[in-house]
CSV table of C-alpha atoms in Angstrom, one decimal:
chain,number,residue,atom,x,y,z
A,28,UNK,CA,-16.4,-2.5,10.7
A,29,UNK,CA,-17.8,1.0,10.5
A,30,UNK,CA,-21.5,1.7,10.7
A,31,UNK,CA,-21.6,5.4,9.8
A,32,UNK,CA,-24.4,6.3,7.4
A,33,UNK,CA,-24.6,9.4,5.3
A,34,UNK,CA,-28.4,9.4,5.7
A,35,UNK,CA,-27.9,10.1,9.4
A,36,UNK,CA,-28.1,13.9,10.2
A,37,UNK,CA,-24.6,15.3,10.8
A,38,UNK,CA,-25.8,16.7,14.1
A,39,UNK,CA,-26.4,13.1,15.3
A,40,UNK,CA,-22.7,12.5,15.2
A,41,UNK,CA,-22.1,15.2,17.8
A,42,UNK,CA,-25.2,14.4,19.8
A,43,UNK,CA,-24.5,10.7,20.4
A,44,UNK,CA,-22.8,10.5,23.8
A,45,UNK,CA,-21.8,7.6,26.0
A,46,UNK,CA,-24.0,7.3,29.1
A,47,UNK,CA,-21.2,6.2,31.3
A,48,UNK,CA,-18.1,7.8,32.8
A,49,UNK,CA,-19.2,11.1,34.4
A,50,UNK,CA,-17.4,14.0,32.9
A,51,UNK,CA,-13.5,13.7,32.7
A,52,UNK,CA,-11.5,14.7,35.6
A,53,UNK,CA,-13.1,14.4,39.0
A,54,UNK,CA,-16.6,14.0,37.8
A,55,UNK,CA,-17.9,12.9,41.2
A,56,UNK,CA,-19.0,16.5,41.9
A,57,UNK,CA,-22.7,17.0,41.4
A,58,UNK,CA,-23.6,20.6,40.7
A,59,UNK,CA,-27.0,20.2,39.1
A,60,UNK,CA,-30.4,21.2,40.5
A,61,UNK,CA,-32.9,18.7,41.8
A,62,UNK,CA,-36.4,19.7,40.6
A,63,UNK,CA,-39.5,18.8,42.4
A,64,UNK,CA,-42.0,16.7,40.5
A,65,UNK,CA,-45.4,17.8,41.3
A,66,UNK,CA,-47.9,14.9,41.5
A,67,UNK,CA,-50.5,15.0,38.8
A,68,UNK,CA,-54.0,13.6,38.7
A,69,UNK,CA,-52.7,10.1,38.3
A,70,UNK,CA,-50.6,8.6,41.0
A,71,UNK,CA,-47.2,7.2,40.0
A,72,UNK,CA,-47.8,4.1,42.1
A,73,UNK,CA,-50.2,2.9,39.4
A,74,UNK,CA,-47.3,2.4,37.1
A,75,UNK,CA,-45.4,0.2,39.5
A,76,UNK,CA,-48.4,-1.7,40.6
A,77,UNK,CA,-50.0,-4.8,39.1
A,78,UNK,CA,-53.6,-3.8,39.0
A,79,UNK,CA,-55.1,-3.4,35.6
A,80,UNK,CA,-56.3,0.2,35.0
A,81,UNK,CA,-60.0,0.6,34.8
A,82,UNK,CA,-59.7,2.2,31.3
A,83,UNK,CA,-57.5,-0.6,30.0
A,84,UNK,CA,-58.2,-2.0,26.5
A,85,UNK,CA,-60.1,-5.3,26.8
A,86,UNK,CA,-57.8,-8.3,26.5
A,87,UNK,CA,-54.7,-6.4,27.5
A,88,UNK,CA,-52.5,-7.6,30.5
A,89,UNK,CA,-51.6,-5.5,33.6
A,90,UNK,CA,-48.4,-3.5,33.7
A,91,UNK,CA,-45.4,-5.3,35.0
A,92,UNK,CA,-44.4,-4.9,38.6
A,93,UNK,CA,-41.3,-2.8,38.4
A,94,UNK,CA,-41.0,-3.0,42.2
A,95,UNK,CA,-40.8,-6.8,42.1
A,96,UNK,CA,-38.3,-6.7,39.3
A,97,UNK,CA,-36.1,-4.3,41.3
A,98,UNK,CA,-36.4,-6.3,44.5
A,99,UNK,CA,-35.4,-9.5,42.7
A,100,UNK,CA,-32.7,-8.3,40.4
A,101,UNK,CA,-31.6,-5.0,42.0
A,102,UNK,CA,-29.0,-6.7,44.3
A,103,UNK,CA,-27.1,-8.0,41.2
A,104,UNK,CA,-26.7,-4.5,39.8
A,105,UNK,CA,-23.5,-2.8,40.9
A,106,UNK,CA,-22.0,0.7,40.9
A,107,UNK,CA,-18.6,1.0,39.2
A,108,UNK,CA,-16.1,3.8,40.1
A,109,UNK,CA,-12.9,4.3,38.2
A,110,UNK,CA,-9.8,6.4,38.8
A,111,UNK,CA,-6.7,7.0,36.8
A,112,UNK,CA,-4.4,9.7,35.4
A,113,UNK,CA,-4.2,11.5,32.2
A,114,UNK,CA,-0.9,12.9,31.0
A,115,UNK,CA,-1.4,16.5,29.9
A,116,UNK,CA,1.1,18.9,28.2
A,117,UNK,CA,-0.6,21.8,26.6
A,118,UNK,CA,-1.7,25.3,27.3
A,119,UNK,CA,-5.1,24.9,28.9
A,120,UNK,CA,-7.7,27.6,29.0
A,121,UNK,CA,-11.3,27.9,30.2
A,122,UNK,CA,-12.3,28.2,26.6
A,123,UNK,CA,-10.7,24.9,25.5
A,124,UNK,CA,-12.7,22.4,23.5
A,125,UNK,CA,-11.9,19.8,26.1
A,126,UNK,CA,-14.8,19.1,28.4
A,127,UNK,CA,-12.4,19.1,31.4
A,128,UNK,CA,-12.6,22.3,33.4
A,129,UNK,CA,-9.5,24.5,33.4
A,130,UNK,CA,-9.1,24.0,37.2
A,131,UNK,CA,-9.0,20.2,36.7
A,132,UNK,CA,-6.6,20.6,33.8
A,133,UNK,CA,-4.2,22.5,36.0
A,134,UNK,CA,-4.1,19.7,38.6
A,135,UNK,CA,-6.4,20.7,41.4
A,136,UNK,CA,-8.6,18.0,43.0
A,137,UNK,CA,-12.2,18.5,41.9
A,138,UNK,CA,-13.3,17.3,45.3
A,139,UNK,CA,-11.5,20.2,46.9
A,140,UNK,CA,-13.9,22.8,48.4
A,141,UNK,CA,-12.2,25.6,46.4
A,142,UNK,CA,-12.5,23.7,43.1
A,143,UNK,CA,-15.6,25.6,42.0
A,144,UNK,CA,-14.1,28.9,43.1
A,145,UNK,CA,-11.0,28.5,41.0
A,146,UNK,CA,-13.0,27.0,38.1
A,147,UNK,CA,-15.4,30.0,38.1
A,148,UNK,CA,-12.6,32.7,38.0
A,149,UNK,CA,-10.0,30.8,36.1
A,150,UNK,CA,-7.4,31.5,38.9
A,151,UNK,CA,-4.5,29.2,39.9
A,152,UNK,CA,-5.3,27.5,43.1
A,153,UNK,CA,-3.2,25.7,45.8
A,154,UNK,CA,-1.1,22.9,44.3
A,155,UNK,CA,-2.0,24.0,40.7
A,156,UNK,CA,0.8,23.6,38.3
A,157,UNK,CA,1.7,26.2,35.6
A,158,UNK,CA,0.1,25.8,32.2
A,159,UNK,CA,2.2,24.2,29.5
A,160,UNK,CA,4.1,22.1,32.1
A,161,UNK,CA,3.8,18.3,31.7
A,162,UNK,CA,1.6,16.8,34.5
A,163,UNK,CA,-0.6,13.9,35.3
A,164,UNK,CA,-4.2,15.0,35.7
A,165,UNK,CA,-6.4,12.8,38.0
A,166,UNK,CA,-9.4,11.3,36.2
A,167,UNK,CA,-12.4,9.9,38.0
A,168,UNK,CA,-15.7,8.6,36.9
A,169,UNK,CA,-18.6,6.3,37.6
A,170,UNK,CA,-20.7,3.8,35.7
A,171,UNK,CA,-22.9,0.7,36.3
A,172,UNK,CA,-22.7,-3.0,35.8
A,173,UNK,CA,-24.4,-6.3,36.7
A,174,UNK,CA,-23.3,-9.6,38.0
A,175,UNK,CA,-23.7,-12.6,35.6
A,176,UNK,CA,-22.0,-15.3,37.7
A,177,UNK,CA,-22.0,-15.9,41.4
A,178,UNK,CA,-18.2,-16.1,41.4
A,179,UNK,CA,-17.9,-12.5,40.6
A,180,UNK,CA,-18.1,-12.0,36.8
A,181,UNK,CA,-19.5,-8.5,36.0
A,182,UNK,CA,-20.5,-7.0,32.7
A,183,UNK,CA,-20.3,-3.3,31.9
A,184,UNK,CA,-19.3,-1.0,29.0
A,185,UNK,CA,-15.8,-0.8,27.7
A,186,UNK,CA,-15.8,3.0,27.8
A,187,UNK,CA,-16.6,2.9,31.6
A,188,UNK,CA,-13.3,1.2,32.4
A,189,UNK,CA,-11.2,2.7,29.6
A,190,UNK,CA,-7.7,3.9,30.7
A,191,UNK,CA,-8.7,3.2,34.4
A,192,UNK,CA,-5.9,2.4,36.8
A,193,UNK,CA,-8.3,1.3,39.5
A,194,UNK,CA,-11.8,-0.1,39.2
A,195,UNK,CA,-14.0,-0.5,42.2
A,196,UNK,CA,-17.2,-2.4,42.3
A,197,UNK,CA,-19.8,-1.6,45.0
A,198,UNK,CA,-22.7,-3.9,45.8
A,199,UNK,CA,-26.1,-2.8,47.0
A,200,UNK,CA,-25.1,-4.2,50.5
A,201,UNK,CA,-22.4,-1.5,50.5
A,202,UNK,CA,-19.5,-4.0,50.2
A,203,UNK,CA,-16.7,-2.8,47.8
A,204,UNK,CA,-14.3,-4.9,45.8
A,205,UNK,CA,-11.3,-4.1,43.7
A,206,UNK,CA,-12.1,-5.4,40.2
A,207,UNK,CA,-9.8,-6.9,37.6
A,208,UNK,CA,-10.6,-6.1,34.0
A,209,UNK,CA,-10.5,-9.4,32.2
A,210,UNK,CA,-10.9,-7.8,28.8
A,211,UNK,CA,-12.7,-5.0,26.9
A,212,UNK,CA,-13.9,-4.9,23.3
A,213,UNK,CA,-14.1,-1.4,21.9
A,214,UNK,CA,-16.0,-2.5,18.8
A,215,UNK,CA,-19.0,-3.6,20.8
A,216,UNK,CA,-18.3,-1.5,23.9
A,217,UNK,CA,-18.5,-4.5,26.2
A,218,UNK,CA,-16.1,-5.2,29.1
A,219,UNK,CA,-15.8,-8.1,31.5
A,220,UNK,CA,-14.7,-7.6,35.1
A,221,UNK,CA,-13.9,-10.1,37.9
A,222,UNK,CA,-14.2,-9.5,41.6
A,223,UNK,CA,-13.0,-11.8,44.4
A,224,UNK,CA,-16.3,-12.9,45.9
A,225,UNK,CA,-18.6,-15.9,45.9
A,226,UNK,CA,-22.3,-16.7,46.3
A,227,UNK,CA,-23.2,-13.4,44.7
A,228,UNK,CA,-26.7,-12.5,43.4
A,229,UNK,CA,-27.0,-12.7,39.6
A,230,UNK,CA,-29.3,-11.4,37.0
A,231,UNK,CA,-31.4,-13.6,34.7
A,232,UNK,CA,-30.5,-13.5,31.0
A,233,UNK,CA,-33.3,-12.9,28.5
A,234,UNK,CA,-33.7,-13.1,24.7
A,235,UNK,CA,-34.0,-10.1,22.5
A,236,UNK,CA,-35.8,-12.1,19.9
A,237,UNK,CA,-38.8,-12.3,22.2
A,238,UNK,CA,-38.6,-8.5,22.7
A,239,UNK,CA,-41.0,-6.4,20.7
A,240,UNK,CA,-41.3,-2.7,20.0
A,241,UNK,CA,-43.6,-1.3,22.5
A,242,UNK,CA,-42.7,-3.7,25.3
A,243,UNK,CA,-42.0,-2.4,28.8
A,244,UNK,CA,-38.3,-2.3,29.8
A,245,UNK,CA,-36.6,-1.2,33.0
A,246,UNK,CA,-33.1,0.2,33.7
A,247,UNK,CA,-31.2,0.2,36.9
A,248,UNK,CA,-28.0,2.2,37.3
A,249,UNK,CA,-26.1,5.1,38.8
A,250,UNK,CA,-27.0,8.2,36.9
A,251,UNK,CA,-24.8,11.1,38.0
A,252,UNK,CA,-23.6,8.9,40.8
A,253,UNK,CA,-27.1,8.3,42.3
A,254,UNK,CA,-26.7,4.6,42.9
A,255,UNK,CA,-29.4,2.0,42.3
A,256,UNK,CA,-31.7,4.4,40.5
A,257,UNK,CA,-34.6,2.8,38.6
A,258,UNK,CA,-36.2,4.1,35.4
A,259,UNK,CA,-38.7,2.6,33.0
A,260,UNK,CA,-40.0,3.0,29.5
A,261,UNK,CA,-40.7,1.0,26.4
A,262,UNK,CA,-38.8,-0.4,23.5
A,263,UNK,CA,-38.8,2.3,20.7
A,264,UNK,CA,-37.0,0.3,18.0
A,265,UNK,CA,-34.7,-2.8,17.5
A,266,UNK,CA,-31.7,-3.2,15.3
A,267,UNK,CA,-30.9,0.5,15.3
A,268,UNK,CA,-27.6,1.4,13.6
A,269,UNK,CA,-25.7,4.4,15.0
A,270,UNK,CA,-23.0,6.6,13.3
A,271,UNK,CA,-20.4,5.6,15.9
A,272,UNK,CA,-18.2,3.2,14.1
A,273,UNK,CA,-20.0,0.4,15.7
A,274,UNK,CA,-21.5,-2.8,14.3
A,275,UNK,CA,-24.0,-3.3,17.2
A,276,UNK,CA,-27.7,-3.6,16.3
A,277,UNK,CA,-28.8,-1.4,19.2
A,278,UNK,CA,-32.1,-1.6,21.1
A,279,UNK,CA,-33.6,1.9,21.2
A,280,UNK,CA,-35.8,2.8,24.2
A,281,UNK,CA,-37.3,5.8,25.9
A,282,UNK,CA,-36.0,4.8,29.3
A,283,UNK,CA,-34.4,7.7,31.1
A,284,UNK,CA,-30.6,7.0,30.9
A,285,UNK,CA,-28.0,9.6,31.9
A,286,UNK,CA,-24.2,9.7,32.5
A,287,UNK,CA,-23.5,7.0,35.0
A,288,UNK,CA,-26.1,4.6,33.7
A,289,UNK,CA,-23.6,3.2,31.2
A,290,UNK,CA,-22.9,-0.5,31.7
A,291,UNK,CA,-26.2,-1.0,33.6
A,292,UNK,CA,-28.7,-3.7,32.7
A,293,UNK,CA,-31.9,-3.2,30.7
A,294,UNK,CA,-34.6,-5.6,31.9
A,295,UNK,CA,-37.7,-6.9,30.1
A,296,UNK,CA,-41.1,-7.2,31.9
A,297,UNK,CA,-40.1,-10.6,33.2
A,298,UNK,CA,-37.1,-9.3,35.0
A,299,UNK,CA,-34.6,-10.7,32.5
A,300,UNK,CA,-31.6,-8.7,31.1
A,301,UNK,CA,-32.0,-8.0,27.4
A,302,UNK,CA,-29.4,-5.3,27.0
A,303,UNK,CA,-26.6,-3.1,28.4
A,304,UNK,CA,-27.4,0.6,28.4
A,305,UNK,CA,-24.6,2.3,26.5
A,306,UNK,CA,-25.5,5.5,24.7
A,307,UNK,CA,-28.0,8.4,24.5
A,308,UNK,CA,-29.0,10.9,21.9
A,309,UNK,CA,-28.7,14.3,23.4
A,310,UNK,CA,-28.0,17.9,22.4
A,311,UNK,CA,-27.4,18.8,26.0
A,312,UNK,CA,-25.5,15.9,27.4
A,313,UNK,CA,-28.5,14.7,29.3
A,314,UNK,CA,-31.4,12.4,28.6
A,315,UNK,CA,-33.8,13.6,25.8
A,316,UNK,CA,-35.9,10.5,25.2
A,317,UNK,CA,-33.6,8.4,23.1
A,318,UNK,CA,-31.5,5.7,24.8
A,319,UNK,CA,-29.6,2.8,23.2
A,320,UNK,CA,-28.7,-0.6,24.7
A,321,UNK,CA,-26.4,-3.3,23.4
A,322,UNK,CA,-28.4,-6.6,22.9
A,323,UNK,CA,-27.5,-9.2,25.6
A,324,UNK,CA,-26.7,-11.8,22.9
A,325,UNK,CA,-23.9,-9.5,21.6
A,326,UNK,CA,-22.6,-8.9,25.1
A,327,UNK,CA,-22.7,-12.6,26.1
A,328,UNK,CA,-20.9,-13.6,22.9
A,329,UNK,CA,-18.1,-11.1,23.7
A,330,UNK,CA,-18.0,-12.2,27.4
A,331,UNK,CA,-17.5,-15.9,26.4
A,332,UNK,CA,-14.6,-15.0,24.1
A,333,UNK,CA,-12.9,-12.8,26.7
A,334,UNK,CA,-13.2,-15.3,29.5
A,335,UNK,CA,-11.9,-18.1,27.2
A,336,UNK,CA,-9.1,-16.2,25.5
A,337,UNK,CA,-8.8,-12.7,27.1
A,338,UNK,CA,-9.9,-10.9,24.0
A,339,UNK,CA,-12.7,-10.7,21.4
A,340,UNK,CA,-12.3,-11.4,17.7
A,341,UNK,CA,-14.6,-10.2,14.9
A,342,UNK,CA,-14.8,-11.4,11.3
A,343,UNK,CA,-14.5,-9.1,8.2
A,344,UNK,CA,-15.8,-9.4,4.7
A,345,UNK,CA,-13.8,-6.6,3.1
A,346,UNK,CA,-16.4,-4.4,1.5
A,347,UNK,CA,-17.9,-0.9,1.7
A,348,UNK,CA,-21.7,-1.0,1.7
A,349,UNK,CA,-24.4,1.6,1.6
A,350,UNK,CA,-28.2,1.8,2.0
A,351,UNK,CA,-30.5,1.0,-0.8
A,352,UNK,CA,-33.1,3.7,-1.2
A,353,UNK,CA,-36.0,3.7,-3.5
A,354,UNK,CA,-34.1,5.4,-6.3
A,355,UNK,CA,-31.3,2.9,-6.2
A,356,UNK,CA,-33.8,0.1,-6.0
A,357,UNK,CA,-35.4,1.4,-9.2
A,358,UNK,CA,-32.0,1.7,-10.9
A,359,UNK,CA,-31.0,-1.9,-10.1
A,360,UNK,CA,-34.4,-3.4,-10.8
A,361,UNK,CA,-35.2,-4.4,-7.2
A,362,UNK,CA,-38.8,-4.9,-6.2
A,363,UNK,CA,-38.2,-3.0,-2.9
A,364,UNK,CA,-35.4,-0.9,-1.3
A,365,UNK,CA,-33.7,-3.6,0.8
A,366,UNK,CA,-30.3,-5.1,1.1
A,367,UNK,CA,-26.7,-3.9,1.4
A,368,UNK,CA,-25.3,-2.2,-1.8
A,369,UNK,CA,-21.7,-3.0,-2.3
A,370,UNK,CA,-19.9,0.3,-3.2
A,371,UNK,CA,-16.3,-1.0,-3.0
A,372,UNK,CA,-14.6,-4.3,-2.7
A,373,UNK,CA,-11.2,-4.5,-1.0
A,374,UNK,CA,-8.7,-6.0,-3.4
A,375,UNK,CA,-7.5,-9.4,-2.2
A,376,UNK,CA,-10.0,-9.5,0.6
A,377,UNK,CA,-12.5,-12.2,1.4
A,378,UNK,CA,-15.3,-10.6,-0.6
A,379,UNK,CA,-13.0,-10.1,-3.6
A,380,UNK,CA,-11.9,-13.8,-3.5
A,381,UNK,CA,-15.6,-14.8,-3.3
A,382,UNK,CA,-16.3,-12.8,-6.5
A,383,UNK,CA,-18.3,-10.0,-5.0
A,384,UNK,CA,-18.4,-6.9,-7.2
A,385,UNK,CA,-19.3,-3.2,-6.8
A,386,UNK,CA,-23.0,-2.8,-7.7
A,387,UNK,CA,-24.0,-6.2,-6.1
A,388,UNK,CA,-26.8,-6.0,-3.6
A,389,UNK,CA,-26.4,-8.5,-0.8
A,390,UNK,CA,-29.9,-9.6,0.1
A,391,UNK,CA,-29.2,-12.4,2.6
A,392,UNK,CA,-26.4,-14.1,4.4
A,393,UNK,CA,-26.5,-17.7,5.6
A,394,UNK,CA,-30.3,-17.6,5.1
A,395,UNK,CA,-30.8,-14.4,7.2
A,396,UNK,CA,-32.4,-11.6,5.3
A,397,UNK,CA,-30.5,-8.3,5.0
A,398,UNK,CA,-33.0,-5.5,5.1
A,399,UNK,CA,-30.7,-2.5,5.8
A,400,UNK,CA,-27.0,-2.1,5.1
A,401,UNK,CA,-26.4,-2.1,8.9
A,402,UNK,CA,-27.6,-5.7,9.1
A,403,UNK,CA,-24.6,-7.0,7.2
A,404,UNK,CA,-21.7,-5.6,9.4
A,405,UNK,CA,-23.7,-6.6,12.5
A,406,UNK,CA,-23.9,-10.2,11.3
A,407,UNK,CA,-20.3,-10.4,10.0
A,408,UNK,CA,-18.9,-8.8,13.1
A,409,UNK,CA,-20.4,-11.5,15.3
A,410,UNK,CA,-19.2,-14.3,13.1
A,411,UNK,CA,-15.9,-16.1,13.7
A,412,UNK,CA,-12.9,-15.3,11.5
A,413,UNK,CA,-12.5,-18.2,9.0
A,414,UNK,CA,-16.2,-19.1,9.0
A,415,UNK,CA,-18.0,-19.4,5.6
A,416,UNK,CA,-20.6,-16.8,4.6
A,417,UNK,CA,-23.2,-17.8,1.9
A,418,UNK,CA,-24.6,-14.7,0.3
A,419,UNK,CA,-27.6,-14.3,-1.9
A,420,UNK,CA,-26.6,-11.4,-4.2
A,421,UNK,CA,-28.6,-9.4,-6.8
A,422,UNK,CA,-26.5,-8.7,-9.8
A,423,UNK,CA,-27.5,-7.2,-13.2
A,424,UNK,CA,-31.2,-8.0,-12.5
A,425,UNK,CA,-30.7,-11.6,-11.4
A,426,UNK,CA,-30.1,-13.4,-8.1
A,427,UNK,CA,-26.8,-15.1,-7.6
A,428,UNK,CA,-25.2,-17.1,-4.8
A,429,UNK,CA,-21.6,-16.5,-3.6
A,430,UNK,CA,-19.6,-18.0,-0.7
A,431,UNK,CA,-16.9,-16.1,1.2
A,432,UNK,CA,-14.4,-17.3,3.8
A,433,UNK,CA,-14.4,-14.4,6.4
A,434,UNK,CA,-11.2,-12.8,7.4
A,435,UNK,CA,-10.2,-11.1,10.7
A,436,UNK,CA,-11.4,-7.6,11.5
A,437,UNK,CA,-8.1,-6.9,13.3
A,438,UNK,CA,-6.6,-6.4,9.8
A,439,UNK,CA,-9.3,-4.3,8.0
A,440,UNK,CA,-13.0,-4.0,8.7
A,441,UNK,CA,-16.1,-4.1,6.6
A,442,UNK,CA,-17.2,-0.5,6.2
A,443,UNK,CA,-20.4,1.3,5.5
A,444,UNK,CA,-20.2,4.2,3.1
A,445,UNK,CA,-19.8,7.4,5.1
A,446,UNK,CA,-21.4,9.7,2.5
A,447,UNK,CA,-24.7,9.7,0.7
A,448,UNK,CA,-26.1,11.8,-2.0
A,449,UNK,CA,-29.2,13.9,-2.0
A,450,UNK,CA,-31.9,12.9,-4.5
A,451,UNK,CA,-32.7,15.3,-7.3
A,452,UNK,CA,-34.9,15.4,-10.3
A,453,UNK,CA,-34.3,16.1,-14.0
A,454,UNK,CA,-31.7,15.1,-16.6
A,455,UNK,CA,-28.2,13.9,-15.7
A,456,UNK,CA,-26.2,17.0,-16.6
A,457,UNK,CA,-22.6,16.0,-16.5
A,458,UNK,CA,-19.6,16.8,-18.7
A,459,UNK,CA,-17.3,13.8,-19.1
A,460,UNK,CA,-13.9,13.0,-20.6
A,461,UNK,CA,-11.6,9.9,-20.6
A,462,UNK,CA,-8.9,9.8,-17.9
A,463,UNK,CA,-5.3,10.2,-19.0
A,464,UNK,CA,-2.9,7.3,-18.2
A,465,UNK,CA,-1.1,9.4,-15.5
A,466,UNK,CA,-4.4,10.4,-14.0
A,467,UNK,CA,-5.5,6.8,-13.8
A,468,UNK,CA,-2.3,5.9,-12.0
A,469,UNK,CA,-2.6,8.8,-9.6
A,470,UNK,CA,-6.2,8.1,-8.8
A,471,UNK,CA,-5.7,4.3,-8.7
A,472,UNK,CA,-8.4,3.2,-11.1
A,473,UNK,CA,-8.2,1.0,-14.2
A,474,UNK,CA,-11.0,2.8,-16.1
A,475,UNK,CA,-13.7,5.4,-15.7
A,476,UNK,CA,-14.5,8.9,-16.9
A,477,UNK,CA,-13.6,12.2,-15.2
A,478,UNK,CA,-16.5,14.5,-14.4
A,479,UNK,CA,-15.4,17.9,-15.6
A,480,UNK,CA,-18.6,19.7,-14.5
A,481,UNK,CA,-21.9,18.8,-13.0
A,482,UNK,CA,-25.1,20.7,-13.4
A,483,UNK,CA,-28.8,20.2,-12.8
A,484,UNK,CA,-29.8,17.0,-11.1
A,485,UNK,CA,-26.3,15.6,-11.1
A,486,UNK,CA,-25.0,18.6,-9.1
A,487,UNK,CA,-28.0,18.4,-6.8
A,488,UNK,CA,-27.3,14.7,-6.2
A,489,UNK,CA,-23.8,15.6,-5.0
A,490,UNK,CA,-21.7,15.1,-8.1
A,491,UNK,CA,-18.9,17.6,-8.6
A,492,UNK,CA,-16.0,18.3,-11.0
A,493,UNK,CA,-13.1,16.0,-10.2
A,494,UNK,CA,-15.3,13.0,-9.4
A,495,UNK,CA,-14.6,9.9,-11.4
A,496,UNK,CA,-17.6,8.0,-12.9
A,497,UNK,CA,-16.8,4.3,-12.7
A,498,UNK,CA,-20.1,2.7,-13.7
A,499,UNK,CA,-23.8,3.2,-14.5
A,500,UNK,CA,-26.3,0.8,-13.0
A,501,UNK,CA,-23.4,-1.6,-12.5
A,502,UNK,CA,-22.1,-1.4,-16.0
A,503,UNK,CA,-18.5,0.0,-16.3
A,504,UNK,CA,-18.2,3.5,-17.7
A,505,UNK,CA,-15.8,2.9,-20.6
A,506,UNK,CA,-16.4,5.9,-22.8
A,507,UNK,CA,-18.8,8.9,-23.3
A,508,UNK,CA,-20.9,7.1,-25.9
A,509,UNK,CA,-21.3,4.1,-23.7
A,510,UNK,CA,-22.6,6.4,-20.9
A,511,UNK,CA,-25.0,8.1,-23.3
A,512,UNK,CA,-26.3,4.7,-24.4
A,513,UNK,CA,-26.8,3.5,-20.8
A,514,UNK,CA,-28.6,6.7,-19.9
A,515,UNK,CA,-30.9,6.3,-22.9
A,516,UNK,CA,-31.8,2.7,-21.9
A,517,UNK,CA,-32.2,3.5,-18.2
A,518,UNK,CA,-35.6,3.9,-16.6
A,519,UNK,CA,-36.6,6.7,-14.3
A,520,UNK,CA,-33.3,6.8,-12.5
A,521,UNK,CA,-29.7,5.7,-12.7
A,522,UNK,CA,-27.2,4.6,-10.1
A,523,UNK,CA,-23.7,6.1,-10.7
A,524,UNK,CA,-20.7,4.6,-9.0
A,525,UNK,CA,-18.4,7.5,-8.3
A,526,UNK,CA,-14.9,7.7,-6.7
A,527,UNK,CA,-13.9,10.8,-4.8
A,528,UNK,CA,-10.8,11.1,-2.6
A,529,UNK,CA,-10.2,7.4,-2.7
A,530,UNK,CA,-13.7,6.5,-1.6
A,531,UNK,CA,-16.5,5.0,-3.7
A,532,UNK,CA,-20.2,5.4,-3.4
A,533,UNK,CA,-23.3,4.8,-5.5
A,534,UNK,CA,-25.1,8.0,-6.2
A,535,UNK,CA,-28.8,7.7,-7.3
A,536,UNK,CA,-29.9,10.3,-9.8
A,537,UNK,CA,-33.6,10.4,-11.0
A,538,UNK,CA,-34.0,11.2,-14.7
A,539,UNK,CA,-36.5,13.5,-16.3
């Protein structure tokens, strides 16, 4: 179930990075500078204390005691180190797109004192193999995790332990255990580990429903290998969708999270875990004020499945959905831009069997309101395959109820449209012609009109020659006259269902 949105800036796709395994091969080497933080007029101890500031707003409570939370829950937070090998067979160079340094690509141990020397000058070092020769490159990394059961069940991120041959869990009392990966779910980025120990300290599990934007939160982890580091901040947003092919409704915070924090817990002000720190938004690879955590309910749901069956299963609906903006809401007669607009329905899938159609706007599922398109895949992904989904749908200006029996996401997933169109002003400006029988067979459509040229607002909205117009405001585009009639009857905007390169999307076009 993809959650990639066209409305998201393209740069965000590059900037979203996992906050876990430290840099590829031999990332245990820390080469950064430690800057001194000069103490300002206000002492930092005021933040960790429990006293109410003298200038506090009347009626507000004191800041949480981060020191108390750390003392109580810190022992249940663990450091996770992984090691493995990566088979390489290519001509490596210092200018490669791979983040792995050339020295590491050639086989030298990054912990070797001469590693940086050979890396700097691009010279072959002792034990280095010739480029282009098949070899196994050592890969090391570090992450974080937390104990949820006294018998050794540990939660972390799936990407922390991905492709690891050896996983070692280190406690705050310096004991180390070889961990077994019980299971990992790439879709939610949750992994469950087991260590052979008893009477271990555990964290308290909280409830994200009680978490509000602006609440204090605390993270404990091992950024850049600095074990048991504590950082604090506030909740910036909830239910945040990211363009990372995930269906997780992330918790966004401004807590400082860096590589190595991945898999570590996010605590609320009561010392309860409400999330697993997983990703950051960064243009540099380091923290820039935007961190994202997996809600603990999602992680617990995956944990229970993995412990019971060794794997996690997700349901699927079989649709491609996109955001409803104001222009689309006007086109479909909605009172506000909410819901998940169905751009395409998988033939023979659960949605198709339930009678869902392109142009339907899903406004609620099983009584839960769908505000943004990301709400739908997040809900469906957590449902069990085979369960029933009752949908309140907006179709042709009227509400309608449909019921679907959900399928299994291991087959095909619910997708979110990966493209969006820019809004423009003015008249439509498209030249249309009917499709020839061979064109329909080649494109794979039963009807529609070929766009031969697009000008004015249509071109600005993203339409181009070669696109196939399938419908206008949910009404199939059968012929040119029918399109002209639909445009004449439309209000201040129209929603055009267009197919391009096998993908379908609604394009909103305001009319002059």
